[in-house]
Amino acid sequence: MFSRYRRCIYISNTSERRCIATKKPKTLKRERVNRALESIFDYPMTIVEAPIGYGKTTAVREFLALKGTPVIWTSFLSEDDTAPWFWERFAAEIGKFDQAAAIRFQKLGVPSDTPQTAAAISILNEMDYKPNTVLDIDDFHLARSMRVTALFRRFVMEMPDDFHIVILTRDTTNLDITELFVKGLCNVVPQNTLRFTDSEIRDYCALMGFTASESEIRKVTDYTGGWISLVYLIMLGMKQGIPLDRNVAINELVEKVLYNAYDEHIQGFLLRLSVMDSFTVEQAVFVTQEEESEETLKKLRRENAFVTFDEAAGVYKIHAVLLDFLRGKQKDAEKCAMLYRRLGEWHLAQREYRTAYGYLCRAGETERVLALLDKEDTITSDSATFDGVLDLFAALPREMLFKYPLAYLQYIAITLTNGDLDAFQDGVKRLNELQEACERAVEPVPHGRDRVLAELYLTRIFAVFNDAREMAACIKEAQRLLNGDISYLQKREAEFTLGSPHFLYTCYREPGSLKELTEIMASDFPIFAKLADGCGTGCDYVARAEYALETGDWQAAELNAFKAIYKAQTKEQVGLIICAYHALIRLYLYQGKVDEALEFLRQLRQEVTRANNIYYNTGLEIVEGYVYGCLNRLDSIPLWLQTGDMSPAHFFYQGLGFNNIVYGKALLLAKNYIKLEILTDEFACYFSIFHNQLGFLHNQILRAAARYYLYGMEAGCTALRKAFDMAREDHIILLFAEYAPAVIDMVRHLAHTDSRDTYLKEVLFACGQYMESLKHSSQSTVSLSARELEILILAAEGLKREEIAQRLYVTPGTVQPHLHNIYRKLEVSGRTAAVKKAQKLKIL
């Protein structure tokens, strides 16, 4: 029926134009709003905030089109929108400006931590974009489940001045903008700015060809509060003779004006589509079972502003006002289940198992989900992490779960590793019950008794985590039961080190046990790699390298660290590569090879960047924080480790406390001795969870340093003696040396007090060696070539790569390697950060 109104209407927060039977669209020019939006170019970030239906998207899109500004436009499609889907659309938009940058963005994936964010900023810095380019992100309120707030805060802090971000959102609760607002980096265009005034509604009526009296316009304004979507509905209703009535609810108006305008066939079509937040034509055909879906969608799109098409994403969306109405109208539970079932089948066909299981779970297809999770060829490392998995398994009787043991073990593994103590205890109980049922089973066990018990023992590793002897016993028993076969559940891509940058740290529980522990981990843990398609390859060399490093066998440490890197690389074991590089970097710092150590750190960044794994990224940042802490470079330690805000990190088992070691180092460098002394008690609680002896040892040294600076030599030495008592039996040397600037005077005093203590003399010698090595670590050693300095100066002036090339009479391809060398030498990720760092170091 809407085809009667022959005008082009721009409505609500839709992402495109909606034309009604005219080829030349007309839009309402809102000069008042455009003046407010001019502030986009005055701030790095502008937030346009208003509820649904206030015309945010149309206002911003029309303003930017009027200005002729280059725009990178992307959006979140729904609360279920996954990070990869969002980032794929973002990269596609980037490709319209720079195809090479788009490919790099696709490989990177959506940044969820600091290293990935730094990489994204670096790519944006190197893009060829025109001044005042705008990155526009629509429907940002749907990003609640994604860790994007920190991402865009970093973007704002580090992007060039001629690049602007506009965020369109219904609310700002998921945006931490206080700091940006205080620093003048962010501006908010509020709801009131977007409300339609009397005069704008009058002009809008004229645009639609609807004649209204002044009193009617005032009534519409008063009733709608300037909410243009409701204005649109009321106008259509009044065209049909529906009077303006304050008692008419929005849903009733939607039903009268929109829903009842269609026949039963179209109504049913809309109801079936409403189970999806967004959808492709192919999905619509599959779910609704209507071959003419595309034509119907085009008709709906032409005839009203509440069915839209996102060109960039290639998906249709039903406006939330209509979608909420349709979902409220959908009362038939069986029909809903059928639609969810079809959606699940659709995603199964695409091999999108997690999404498929989520929809099948909503459809009540419990046994189907269990059967799929129990199939060898559909088991992936994350297939059991779908929405609803915890509730599904928790509600099922044991008898049913025992019928699908591989599915059940995947659920148990989740409960053992999600960090919840009650869930952990429940997981252990369930594991024991399943083992007893398998061992007592009279009937054949699905997949075979030995297979299930083997997978059970490998899962039990999580229940006895950080007890190396118990873990080794589980591995050996699984090996016996598998009898030459490999695990179905343990995958090569699993995080073998659980994100820890120090392999021995995870299982070193008792003083005096370090050597024996190393032998167990070096001899028995590699068996796991044979059972898990290579997961854990290289762990033997890592264990030996770390033991040699801590105890002062420098040659063995270097040899085994290199072997570990090369062996782990054969199976892409990035967690172990991190540990091996960490050991090598620490060794080279001790030996005064600072440049070589930092080069290894650069190589490690490349390894981790290629892996693009949030847990490995956190591990890398902990390594960086540890290394820069040893080099006395406080400003280079990642900010979250300087402040103790662990929210940006991704941990297993609360990070095993290793993150607090770096936080302690940062507090020590910041000379915040009072806070450090207080927090060592809190740190000890974290280390006590898994009895991490190296954590306790670091903590005791930090406590000794704090007390030395606060209370003097005697108080510091009393605390440091306890640290020596903890480390003596295992002959730990290097760890003390890494704190040499803070503890060498105390070590010297204690060694002088007991001149016969050879262990103290070794530690003192190592501390002296470390102090000598630190002389090579001054940041003033950053040296740029004449050409690099020339390019950096031009970059600081705001010139792009091509402009720099023209100025220097070289090709853009010549400029690019120089920029990369500048970033590497300054240890930054992009142009803006390079300029700031160079200014800080007085290079500029």
PDB file of N, CA and C in Angstrom, residues 498-574:
ATOM      1  N   LEU A 498      49.216 -22.480  28.134  1.00  0.00           N
ATOM      2  CA  LEU A 498      48.124 -21.710  28.746  1.00  0.00           C
ATOM      3  C   LEU A 498      48.485 -20.234  28.905  1.00  0.00           C
ATOM      4  N   GLY A 499      49.259 -19.738  27.928  1.00  0.00           N
ATOM      5  CA  GLY A 499      49.568 -18.312  27.885  1.00  0.00           C
ATOM      6  C   GLY A 499      50.709 -17.879  28.772  1.00  0.00           C
ATOM      7  N   SER A 500      51.299 -18.771  29.559  1.00  0.00           N
ATOM      8  CA  SER A 500      52.414 -18.388  30.430  1.00  0.00           C
ATOM      9  C   SER A 500      53.677 -18.191  29.598  1.00  0.00           C
ATOM     10  N   PRO A 501      54.437 -17.114  29.842  1.00  0.00           N
ATOM     11  CA  PRO A 501      55.684 -16.905  29.092  1.00  0.00           C
ATOM     12  C   PRO A 501      56.864 -17.673  29.674  1.00  0.00           C
ATOM     13  N   HIS A 502      56.615 -18.465  30.727  1.00  0.00           N
ATOM     14  CA  HIS A 502      57.667 -19.239  31.391  1.00  0.00           C
ATOM     15  C   HIS A 502      57.090 -20.617  31.675  1.00  0.00           C
ATOM     16  N   PHE A 503      57.594 -21.633  30.951  1.00  0.00           N
ATOM     17  CA  PHE A 503      57.016 -22.968  31.002  1.00  0.00           C
ATOM     18  C   PHE A 503      57.193 -23.608  32.385  1.00  0.00           C
ATOM     19  N   LEU A 504      58.397 -23.595  32.925  1.00  0.00           N
ATOM     20  CA  LEU A 504      58.637 -24.209  34.235  1.00  0.00           C
ATOM     21  C   LEU A 504      57.845 -23.521  35.334  1.00  0.00           C
ATOM     22  N   TYR A 505      57.608 -22.233  35.163  1.00  0.00           N
ATOM     23  CA  TYR A 505      56.855 -21.465  36.153  1.00  0.00           C
ATOM     24  C   TYR A 505      55.519 -22.121  36.472  1.00  0.00           C
ATOM     25  N   THR A 506      54.878 -22.707  35.458  1.00  0.00           N
ATOM     26  CA  THR A 506      53.514 -23.226  35.632  1.00  0.00           C
ATOM     27  C   THR A 506      53.461 -24.393  36.614  1.00  0.00           C
ATOM     28  N   CYS A 507      54.542 -25.179  36.722  1.00  0.00           N
ATOM     29  CA  CYS A 507      54.503 -26.403  37.531  1.00  0.00           C
ATOM     30  C   CYS A 507      55.520 -26.433  38.673  1.00  0.00           C
ATOM     31  N   TYR A 508      56.308 -25.409  38.835  1.00  0.00           N
ATOM     32  CA  TYR A 508      57.313 -25.363  39.906  1.00  0.00           C
ATOM     33  C   TYR A 508      56.612 -24.976  41.201  1.00  0.00           C
ATOM     34  N   ARG A 509      56.362 -25.981  42.061  1.00  0.00           N
ATOM     35  CA  ARG A 509      55.525 -25.797  43.239  1.00  0.00           C
ATOM     36  C   ARG A 509      56.274 -25.877  44.566  1.00  0.00           C
ATOM     37  N   GLU A 510      57.406 -26.582  44.593  1.00  0.00           N
ATOM     38  CA  GLU A 510      58.098 -26.826  45.861  1.00  0.00           C
ATOM     39  C   GLU A 510      59.562 -26.427  45.747  1.00  0.00           C
ATOM     40  N   PRO A 511      60.094 -25.672  46.707  1.00  0.00           N
ATOM     41  CA  PRO A 511      61.530 -25.373  46.698  1.00  0.00           C
ATOM     42  C   PRO A 511      62.342 -26.670  46.712  1.00  0.00           C
ATOM     43  N   GLY A 512      63.407 -26.690  45.948  1.00  0.00           N
ATOM     44  CA  GLY A 512      64.258 -27.864  45.892  1.00  0.00           C
ATOM     45  C   GLY A 512      63.859 -28.886  44.844  1.00  0.00           C
ATOM     46  N   SER A 513      62.775 -28.627  44.118  1.00  0.00           N
ATOM     47  CA  SER A 513      62.266 -29.612  43.157  1.00  0.00           C
ATOM     48  C   SER A 513      62.496 -29.221  41.708  1.00  0.00           C
ATOM     49  N   LEU A 514      63.213 -28.138  41.455  1.00  0.00           N
ATOM     50  CA  LEU A 514      63.285 -27.593  40.107  1.00  0.00           C
ATOM     51  C   LEU A 514      63.971 -28.549  39.129  1.00  0.00           C
ATOM     52  N   LYS A 515      65.050 -29.173  39.544  1.00  0.00           N
ATOM     53  CA  LYS A 515      65.773 -30.082  38.646  1.00  0.00           C
ATOM     54  C   LYS A 515      64.931 -31.306  38.315  1.00  0.00           C
ATOM     55  N   GLU A 516      64.345 -31.909  39.339  1.00  0.00           N
ATOM     56  CA  GLU A 516      63.494 -33.079  39.121  1.00  0.00           C
ATOM     57  C   GLU A 516      62.296 -32.715  38.242  1.00  0.00           C
ATOM     58  N   LEU A 517      61.705 -31.557  38.500  1.00  0.00           N
ATOM     59  CA  LEU A 517      60.571 -31.090  37.703  1.00  0.00           C
ATOM     60  C   LEU A 517      60.964 -30.949  36.239  1.00  0.00           C
ATOM     61  N   THR A 518      62.136 -30.370  36.000  1.00  0.00           N
ATOM     62  CA  THR A 518      62.612 -30.188  34.629  1.00  0.00           C
ATOM     63  C   THR A 518      62.724 -31.524  33.912  1.00  0.00           C
ATOM     64  N   GLU A 519      63.227 -32.527  34.595  1.00  0.00           N
ATOM     65  CA  GLU A 519      63.371 -33.840  33.975  1.00  0.00           C
ATOM     66  C   GLU A 519      62.015 -34.450  33.623  1.00  0.00           C
ATOM     67  N   ILE A 520      61.036 -34.294  34.512  1.00  0.00           N
ATOM     68  CA  ILE A 520      59.697 -34.820  34.225  1.00  0.00           C
ATOM     69  C   ILE A 520      59.098 -34.120  33.022  1.00  0.00           C
ATOM     70  N   MET A 521      59.192 -32.808  33.008  1.00  0.00           N
ATOM     71  CA  MET A 521      58.576 -32.046  31.919  1.00  0.00           C
ATOM     72  C   MET A 521      59.309 -32.248  30.599  1.00  0.00           C
ATOM     73  N   ALA A 522      60.607 -32.510  30.667  1.00  0.00           N
ATOM     74  CA  ALA A 522      61.383 -32.712  29.448  1.00  0.00           C
ATOM     75  C   ALA A 522      61.241 -34.128  28.901  1.00  0.00           C
ATOM     76  N   SER A 523      60.968 -35.100  29.769  1.00  0.00           N
ATOM     77  CA  SER A 523      60.900 -36.493  29.320  1.00  0.00           C
ATOM     78  C   SER A 523      59.476 -36.974  29.062  1.00  0.00           C
ATOM     79  N   ASP A 524      58.525 -36.558  29.897  1.00  0.00           N
ATOM     80  CA  ASP A 524      57.161 -37.096  29.804  1.00  0.00           C
ATOM     81  C   ASP A 524      56.196 -36.196  29.034  1.00  0.00           C
ATOM     82  N   PHE A 525      56.334 -34.899  29.140  1.00  0.00           N
ATOM     83  CA  PHE A 525      55.390 -34.005  28.473  1.00  0.00           C
ATOM     84  C   PHE A 525      55.432 -34.103  26.946  1.00  0.00           C
ATOM     85  N   PRO A 526      56.598 -34.397  26.328  1.00  0.00           N
ATOM     86  CA  PRO A 526      56.596 -34.547  24.863  1.00  0.00           C
ATOM     87  C   PRO A 526      55.707 -35.687  24.370  1.00  0.00           C
ATOM     88  N   ILE A 527      55.372 -36.636  25.241  1.00  0.00           N
ATOM     89  CA  ILE A 527      54.451 -37.707  24.839  1.00  0.00           C
ATOM     90  C   ILE A 527      53.109 -37.116  24.440  1.00  0.00           C
ATOM     91  N   PHE A 528      52.704 -36.078  25.153  1.00  0.00           N
ATOM     92  CA  PHE A 528      51.437 -35.417  24.844  1.00  0.00           C
ATOM     93  C   PHE A 528      51.434 -34.919  23.397  1.00  0.00           C
ATOM     94  N   ALA A 529      52.570 -34.380  22.942  1.00  0.00           N
ATOM     95  CA  ALA A 529      52.649 -33.863  21.579  1.00  0.00           C
ATOM     96  C   ALA A 529      52.352 -34.962  20.565  1.00  0.00           C
ATOM     97  N   LYS A 530      52.780 -36.189  20.835  1.00  0.00           N
ATOM     98  CA  LYS A 530      52.526 -37.301  19.924  1.00  0.00           C
ATOM     99  C   LYS A 530      51.043 -37.669  19.907  1.00  0.00           C
ATOM    100  N   LEU A 531      50.370 -37.469  21.029  1.00  0.00           N
ATOM    101  CA  LEU A 531      48.954 -37.809  21.122  1.00  0.00           C
ATOM    102  C   LEU A 531      48.052 -36.703  20.594  1.00  0.00           C
ATOM    103  N   ALA A 532      48.566 -35.478  20.554  1.00  0.00           N
ATOM    104  CA  ALA A 532      47.734 -34.302  20.242  1.00  0.00           C
ATOM    105  C   ALA A 532      48.162 -33.620  18.947  1.00  0.00           C
ATOM    106  N   ASP A 533      48.613 -34.403  17.985  1.00  0.00           N
ATOM    107  CA  ASP A 533      48.939 -33.888  16.657  1.00  0.00           C
ATOM    108  C   ASP A 533      49.984 -32.773  16.706  1.00  0.00           C
ATOM    109  N   GLY A 534      50.906 -32.870  17.658  1.00  0.00           N
ATOM    110  CA  GLY A 534      51.997 -31.905  17.707  1.00  0.00           C
ATOM    111  C   GLY A 534      51.849 -30.819  18.741  1.00  0.00           C
ATOM    112  N   CYS A 535      50.721 -30.751  19.422  1.00  0.00           N
ATOM    113  CA  CYS A 535      50.555 -29.735  20.478  1.00  0.00           C
ATOM    114  C   CYS A 535      51.550 -30.006  21.597  1.00  0.00           C
ATOM    115  N   GLY A 536      52.467 -29.082  21.829  1.00  0.00           N
ATOM    116  CA  GLY A 536      53.496 -29.272  22.852  1.00  0.00           C
ATOM    117  C   GLY A 536      54.856 -29.590  22.289  1.00  0.00           C
ATOM    118  N   THR A 537      54.977 -29.635  20.965  1.00  0.00           N
ATOM    119  CA  THR A 537      56.272 -29.931  20.345  1.00  0.00           C
ATOM    120  C   THR A 537      57.303 -28.874  20.726  1.00  0.00           C
ATOM    121  N   GLY A 538      58.435 -29.316  21.240  1.00  0.00           N
ATOM    122  CA  GLY A 538      59.509 -28.416  21.658  1.00  0.00           C
ATOM    123  C   GLY A 538      59.534 -28.133  23.138  1.00  0.00           C
ATOM    124  N   CYS A 539      58.564 -28.687  23.886  1.00  0.00           N
ATOM    125  CA  CYS A 539      58.498 -28.370  25.319  1.00  0.00           C
ATOM    126  C   CYS A 539      59.712 -28.916  26.076  1.00  0.00           C
ATOM    127  N   ASP A 540      60.318 -30.009  25.607  1.00  0.00           N
ATOM    128  CA  ASP A 540      61.478 -30.569  26.288  1.00  0.00           C
ATOM    129  C   ASP A 540      62.641 -29.589  26.266  1.00  0.00           C
ATOM    130  N   TYR A 541      62.901 -28.991  25.118  1.00  0.00           N
ATOM    131  CA  TYR A 541      64.005 -28.033  25.020  1.00  0.00           C
ATOM    132  C   TYR A 541      63.705 -26.747  25.779  1.00  0.00           C
ATOM    133  N   VAL A 542      62.444 -26.333  25.789  1.00  0.00           N
ATOM    134  CA  VAL A 542      62.085 -25.138  26.558  1.00  0.00           C
ATOM    135  C   VAL A 542      62.368 -25.356  28.033  1.00  0.00           C
ATOM    136  N   ALA A 543      61.953 -26.506  28.567  1.00  0.00           N
ATOM    137  CA  ALA A 543      62.177 -26.803  29.984  1.00  0.00           C
ATOM    138  C   ALA A 543      63.662 -26.775  30.320  1.00  0.00           C
ATOM    139  N   ARG A 544      64.465 -27.398  29.474  1.00  0.00           N
ATOM    140  CA  ARG A 544      65.918 -27.441  29.741  1.00  0.00           C
ATOM    141  C   ARG A 544      66.547 -26.062  29.617  1.00  0.00           C
ATOM    142  N   ALA A 545      66.082 -25.263  28.639  1.00  0.00           N
ATOM    143  CA  ALA A 545      66.620 -23.907  28.483  1.00  0.00           C
ATOM    144  C   ALA A 545      66.309 -23.053  29.707  1.00  0.00           C
ATOM    145  N   GLU A 546      65.070 -23.127  30.188  1.00  0.00           N
ATOM    146  CA  GLU A 546      64.687 -22.309  31.347  1.00  0.00           C
ATOM    147  C   GLU A 546      65.423 -22.744  32.605  1.00  0.00           C
ATOM    148  N   TYR A 547      65.599 -24.040  32.788  1.00  0.00           N
ATOM    149  CA  TYR A 547      66.330 -24.511  33.972  1.00  0.00           C
ATOM    150  C   TYR A 547      67.777 -24.025  33.931  1.00  0.00           C
ATOM    151  N   ALA A 548      68.421 -24.161  32.777  1.00  0.00           N
ATOM    152  CA  ALA A 548      69.807 -23.718  32.649  1.00  0.00           C
ATOM    153  C   ALA A 548      69.919 -22.215  32.876  1.00  0.00           C
ATOM    154  N   LEU A 549      68.949 -21.471  32.376  1.00  0.00           N
ATOM    155  CA  LEU A 549      68.974 -20.013  32.522  1.00  0.00           C
ATOM    156  C   LEU A 549      68.857 -19.598  33.982  1.00  0.00           C
ATOM    157  N   GLU A 550      67.899 -20.168  34.698  1.00  0.00           N
ATOM    158  CA  GLU A 550      67.683 -19.765  36.090  1.00  0.00           C
ATOM    159  C   GLU A 550      68.870 -20.131  36.976  1.00  0.00           C
ATOM    160  N   THR A 551      69.566 -21.209  36.629  1.00  0.00           N
ATOM    161  CA  THR A 551      70.635 -21.708  37.506  1.00  0.00           C
ATOM    162  C   THR A 551      72.020 -21.312  37.053  1.00  0.00           C
ATOM    163  N   GLY A 552      72.128 -20.531  35.972  1.00  0.00           N
ATOM    164  CA  GLY A 552      73.425 -19.960  35.600  1.00  0.00           C
ATOM    165  C   GLY A 552      74.240 -20.738  34.602  1.00  0.00           C
ATOM    166  N   ASP A 553      73.648 -21.722  33.924  1.00  0.00           N
ATOM    167  CA  ASP A 553      74.365 -22.454  32.879  1.00  0.00           C
ATOM    168  C   ASP A 553      74.053 -21.786  31.546  1.00  0.00           C
ATOM    169  N   TRP A 554      74.782 -20.715  31.260  1.00  0.00           N
ATOM    170  CA  TRP A 554      74.441 -19.843  30.149  1.00  0.00           C
ATOM    171  C   TRP A 554      74.553 -20.539  28.794  1.00  0.00           C
ATOM    172  N   GLN A 555      75.560 -21.367  28.617  1.00  0.00           N
ATOM    173  CA  GLN A 555      75.743 -22.038  27.329  1.00  0.00           C
ATOM    174  C   GLN A 555      74.582 -22.997  27.035  1.00  0.00           C
ATOM    175  N   ALA A 556      74.208 -23.788  28.029  1.00  0.00           N
ATOM    176  CA  ALA A 556      73.093 -24.724  27.846  1.00  0.00           C
ATOM    177  C   ALA A 556      71.783 -23.979  27.629  1.00  0.00           C
ATOM    178  N   ALA A 557      71.626 -22.844  28.291  1.00  0.00           N
ATOM    179  CA  ALA A 557      70.410 -22.053  28.121  1.00  0.00           C
ATOM    180  C   ALA A 557      70.278 -21.586  26.681  1.00  0.00           C
ATOM    181  N   GLU A 558      71.340 -21.059  26.110  1.00  0.00           N
ATOM    182  CA  GLU A 558      71.300 -20.564  24.740  1.00  0.00           C
ATOM    183  C   GLU A 558      71.056 -21.693  23.749  1.00  0.00           C
ATOM    184  N   LEU A 559      71.788 -22.812  23.892  1.00  0.00           N
ATOM    185  CA  LEU A 559      71.658 -23.932  22.977  1.00  0.00           C
ATOM    186  C   LEU A 559      70.231 -24.482  22.965  1.00  0.00           C
ATOM    187  N   ASN A 560      69.680 -24.732  24.146  1.00  0.00           N
ATOM    188  CA  ASN A 560      68.343 -25.326  24.233  1.00  0.00           C
ATOM    189  C   ASN A 560      67.251 -24.350  23.812  1.00  0.00           C
ATOM    190  N   ALA A 561      67.460 -23.051  24.058  1.00  0.00           N
ATOM    191  CA  ALA A 561      66.464 -22.064  23.630  1.00  0.00           C
ATOM    192  C   ALA A 561      66.350 -22.039  22.110  1.00  0.00           C
ATOM    193  N   PHE A 562      67.485 -22.050  21.414  1.00  0.00           N
ATOM    194  CA  PHE A 562      67.437 -22.082  19.954  1.00  0.00           C
ATOM    195  C   PHE A 562      66.793 -23.367  19.454  1.00  0.00           C
ATOM    196  N   LYS A 563      67.151 -24.501  20.057  1.00  0.00           N
ATOM    197  CA  LYS A 563      66.543 -25.769  19.650  1.00  0.00           C
ATOM    198  C   LYS A 563      65.034 -25.731  19.863  1.00  0.00           C
ATOM    199  N   ALA A 564      64.618 -25.152  20.980  1.00  0.00           N
ATOM    200  CA  ALA A 564      63.183 -25.066  21.277  1.00  0.00           C
ATOM    201  C   ALA A 564      62.451 -24.248  20.223  1.00  0.00           C
ATOM    202  N   ILE A 565      63.033 -23.124  19.823  1.00  0.00           N
ATOM    203  CA  ILE A 565      62.387 -22.268  18.821  1.00  0.00           C
ATOM    204  C   ILE A 565      62.216 -23.024  17.508  1.00  0.00           C
ATOM    205  N   TYR A 566      63.288 -23.642  17.054  1.00  0.00           N
ATOM    206  CA  TYR A 566      63.231 -24.325  15.760  1.00  0.00           C
ATOM    207  C   TYR A 566      62.274 -25.518  15.790  1.00  0.00           C
ATOM    208  N   LYS A 567      62.284 -26.262  16.894  1.00  0.00           N
ATOM    209  CA  LYS A 567      61.411 -27.429  16.969  1.00  0.00           C
ATOM    210  C   LYS A 567      59.952 -27.018  17.109  1.00  0.00           C
ATOM    211  N   ALA A 568      59.690 -26.029  17.942  1.00  0.00           N
ATOM    212  CA  ALA A 568      58.305 -25.568  18.130  1.00  0.00           C
ATOM    213  C   ALA A 568      57.734 -24.983  16.849  1.00  0.00           C
ATOM    214  N   GLN A 569      58.582 -24.353  16.054  1.00  0.00           N
ATOM    215  CA  GLN A 569      58.112 -23.757  14.800  1.00  0.00           C
ATOM    216  C   GLN A 569      57.619 -24.812  13.815  1.00  0.00           C
ATOM    217  N   THR A 570      58.128 -26.034  13.910  1.00  0.00           N
ATOM    218  CA  THR A 570      57.699 -27.085  12.975  1.00  0.00           C
ATOM    219  C   THR A 570      56.227 -27.424  13.143  1.00  0.00           C
ATOM    220  N   LYS A 571      55.665 -27.190  14.324  1.00  0.00           N
ATOM    221  CA  LYS A 571      54.247 -27.473  14.575  1.00  0.00           C
ATOM    222  C   LYS A 571      53.481 -26.219  14.989  1.00  0.00           C
ATOM    223  N   GLU A 572      54.077 -25.054  14.740  1.00  0.00           N
ATOM    224  CA  GLU A 572      53.439 -23.767  15.027  1.00  0.00           C
ATOM    225  C   GLU A 572      53.007 -23.660  16.485  1.00  0.00           C
ATOM    226  N   GLN A 573      53.891 -24.044  17.376  1.00  0.00           N
ATOM    227  CA  GLN A 573      53.599 -23.992  18.811  1.00  0.00           C
ATOM    228  C   GLN A 573      54.030 -22.635  19.379  1.00  0.00           C
ATOM    229  N   VAL A 574      53.189 -21.640  19.152  1.00  0.00           N
ATOM    230  CA  VAL A 574      53.558 -20.258  19.444  1.00  0.00           C
ATOM    231  C   VAL A 574      53.768 -20.040  20.944  1.00  0.00           C
TER     232      VAL A 574
END
